[in-house]
């Protein structure tokens, strides 16, 4: 129960932190070229891990292995998104402008994916966060009727994963 409470608290706090950067941002306004120019290794690292998480979690859910799926999603959320990526991207997010485009794009997709993957396990808090941050921008009024995350094959950058992991290990 304590671990679950910590997860919900951290999820809520990360969403509140991200709200200031995602509230006025429209994900469809970023072209591939603009994203490429404004993304960093950290952004590509997060998106590559997001793509891996989608593939792995979808497979685990299909095999009814909910405990392992939850564990993988939690690991991604805590280790990749909350503990590392947010620290890497904070300065660019606070600066705003073109320098924050890649960070906002990666953050939007990683957080939305995390919420969708956790929705079967944490239905109420994920719905509340979805309503506050994503419902107006997405085609579904509820996280529970939203499409399952598919990711983007372009996110699958193994080089970014390797280099990003090395940077995290050195830190």
Coordinates of C-alpha atoms in Angstrom, one line a residue:
X1 CA 0.0 0.0 0.0
X2 CA 2.8 2.4 0.8
X3 CA 4.5 1.7 -2.6
X4 CA 1.2 2.4 -4.3
X5 CA 0.7 5.6 -2.4
X6 CA 4.2 6.8 -3.3
X7 CA 3.6 6.0 -7.0
X8 CA 0.3 7.9 -7.0
X9 CA 1.9 10.9 -5.2
X10 CA 4.8 11.0 -7.6
X11 CA 2.6 10.6 -10.6
X12 CA 0.5 13.5 -9.4
X13 CA 3.5 15.7 -8.6
X14 CA 5.1 15.0 -12.0
X15 CA 1.8 15.9 -13.7
X16 CA 1.5 19.1 -11.7
X17 CA 5.1 20.0 -12.6
X18 CA 4.5 19.3 -16.3
X19 CA 1.3 21.2 -16.4
X20 CA 3.0 24.6 -16.7
X21 CA 4.9 23.4 -19.8
X22 CA 2.1 21.4 -21.5
X23 CA -1.0 23.4 -20.7
X24 CA -0.8 25.8 -23.7
X25 CA 1.1 23.4 -26.0
X26 CA -0.4 21.7 -29.0
X27 CA 1.3 18.4 -30.0
X28 CA 0.2 18.6 -33.6
X29 CA 2.1 21.9 -34.2
X30 CA 5.5 20.3 -34.3
X31 CA 6.8 19.3 -37.7
X32 CA 9.4 16.6 -38.1
X33 CA 12.0 19.1 -39.2
X34 CA 11.3 21.5 -36.3
X35 CA 11.5 18.6 -33.9
X36 CA 14.8 17.3 -35.3
X37 CA 16.4 20.7 -35.0
X38 CA 15.2 21.3 -31.5
X39 CA 15.6 17.9 -29.9
X40 CA 18.5 16.7 -27.9
X41 CA 20.0 13.3 -27.1
X42 CA 17.9 13.4 -23.9
X43 CA 14.7 13.9 -25.9
X44 CA 15.6 11.0 -28.3
X45 CA 16.6 8.8 -25.3
X46 CA 13.2 9.4 -23.6
X47 CA 11.2 8.7 -26.7
X48 CA 13.2 5.6 -27.5
X49 CA 12.6 4.3 -24.0
X50 CA 8.9 5.2 -24.4
X51 CA 8.7 3.2 -27.6
X52 CA 10.3 0.2 -25.9
X53 CA 7.9 0.5 -23.0
X54 CA 4.9 0.6 -25.3
X55 CA 6.0 -2.6 -27.1
X56 CA 7.0 -4.4 -23.9
X57 CA 3.9 -3.4 -21.9
X58 CA 1.5 -4.2 -24.7
X59 CA 2.9 -7.7 -25.0
X60 CA 2.8 -8.2 -21.2
X61 CA -0.8 -7.1 -20.9
X62 CA -1.8 -9.3 -23.9
X63 CA -0.2 -12.2 -21.9
X64 CA -2.1 -11.3 -18.8
X65 CA 1.1 -10.6 -17.0
X66 CA -0.1 -7.5 -15.2
X67 CA 2.4 -7.6 -12.4
X68 CA 5.4 -7.5 -14.8
X69 CA 3.7 -4.8 -16.9
X70 CA 3.2 -2.7 -13.8
X71 CA 6.8 -3.2 -12.8
X72 CA 8.1 -2.2 -16.2
X73 CA 5.9 0.9 -16.4
X74 CA 6.9 2.0 -12.8
X75 CA 10.6 1.5 -13.6
X76 CA 10.2 3.7 -16.7
X77 CA 8.3 6.3 -14.8
X78 CA 10.6 6.5 -11.8
X79 CA 14.0 5.9 -13.4
X80 CA 13.7 7.3 -16.9
X81 CA 11.0 10.0 -16.8
X82 CA 10.9 11.4 -13.3
X83 CA 14.4 10.9 -11.9
X84 CA 16.5 11.5 -15.0
X85 CA 14.7 13.1 -18.0
X86 CA 13.0 15.9 -16.0
X87 CA 16.3 16.9 -14.5
X88 CA 17.9 16.9 -18.0
X89 CA 15.2 18.9 -19.6
X90 CA 14.3 21.4 -16.8
X91 CA 16.5 24.2 -18.0
X92 CA 15.2 24.0 -21.5
X93 CA 11.6 23.8 -20.3
X94 CA 12.0 26.9 -18.1
X95 CA 13.7 28.8 -20.9
X96 CA 10.7 28.2 -23.3
X97 CA 10.8 29.2 -26.9
X98 CA 12.3 27.0 -29.6
X99 CA 14.8 25.4 -27.3
X100 CA 11.9 23.8 -25.4
X101 CA 10.1 22.3 -28.4
X102 CA 11.9 18.9 -28.3
X103 CA 11.6 18.7 -24.5
X104 CA 7.9 19.5 -24.6
X105 CA 7.2 17.0 -27.4
X106 CA 9.1 14.2 -25.6
X107 CA 7.5 15.1 -22.2
X108 CA 4.0 15.2 -23.7
X109 CA 4.2 11.8 -25.3
X110 CA 6.1 10.1 -22.5
X111 CA 3.7 11.3 -19.8
X112 CA 0.6 10.5 -21.9
X113 CA 1.9 7.0 -22.7
X114 CA 2.7 6.4 -19.0
X115 CA -0.9 7.4 -18.0
X116 CA -2.5 5.3 -20.7
X117 CA -0.4 2.2 -19.7
X118 CA -1.1 2.7 -16.0
X119 CA -4.9 3.4 -16.6
X120 CA -5.9 -0.3 -16.2
X121 CA -4.1 -0.4 -12.8
X122 CA -4.7 3.1 -11.5
X123 CA -7.9 4.2 -13.2
X124 CA -9.0 7.1 -11.1
X125 CA -5.7 9.1 -10.8
X126 CA -4.8 8.5 -14.4
X127 CA -8.3 9.8 -15.5
X128 CA -8.0 12.9 -13.3
X129 CA -4.6 13.8 -14.8
X130 CA -5.7 13.0 -18.3
X131 CA -8.7 15.3 -17.9
X132 CA -6.5 18.1 -16.6
X133 CA -3.7 17.8 -19.2
X134 CA -4.7 15.9 -22.2
X135 CA -8.5 15.5 -22.8
X136 CA -8.9 18.7 -24.7
X137 CA -5.9 17.9 -27.0
X138 CA -6.7 14.2 -27.6
X139 CA -9.6 12.8 -29.6
X140 CA -11.0 11.0 -26.6
X141 CA -12.8 12.6 -23.6
X142 CA -11.6 9.8 -21.3
X143 CA -8.4 8.0 -20.9
X144 CA -10.4 4.8 -20.7
X145 CA -11.8 5.2 -24.2
X146 CA -8.6 6.6 -25.7
X147 CA -6.6 4.6 -28.1
X148 CA -3.9 2.3 -26.7
X149 CA -0.5 3.9 -27.2
X150 CA 1.2 2.9 -30.4
X151 CA 4.2 5.2 -30.3
X152 CA 6.1 6.0 -33.4
X153 CA 8.7 3.8 -35.2
X154 CA 10.9 6.9 -35.6
X155 CA 11.3 7.0 -31.9
X156 CA 13.1 3.7 -31.9
X157 CA 16.6 5.1 -31.7
X158 CA 18.9 2.4 -30.2
X159 CA 21.9 4.7 -30.4
X160 CA 20.1 7.3 -28.3
X161 CA 19.3 4.7 -25.7
X162 CA 22.9 3.5 -25.5
X163 CA 24.4 7.0 -25.3
X164 CA 21.7 8.3 -22.9
X165 CA 22.2 5.3 -20.6
X166 CA 25.9 6.0 -20.5
X167 CA 25.3 9.6 -19.6
X168 CA 22.9 8.6 -16.8
X169 CA 25.4 6.1 -15.4
X170 CA 28.1 8.7 -15.3
X171 CA 25.9 11.2 -13.5

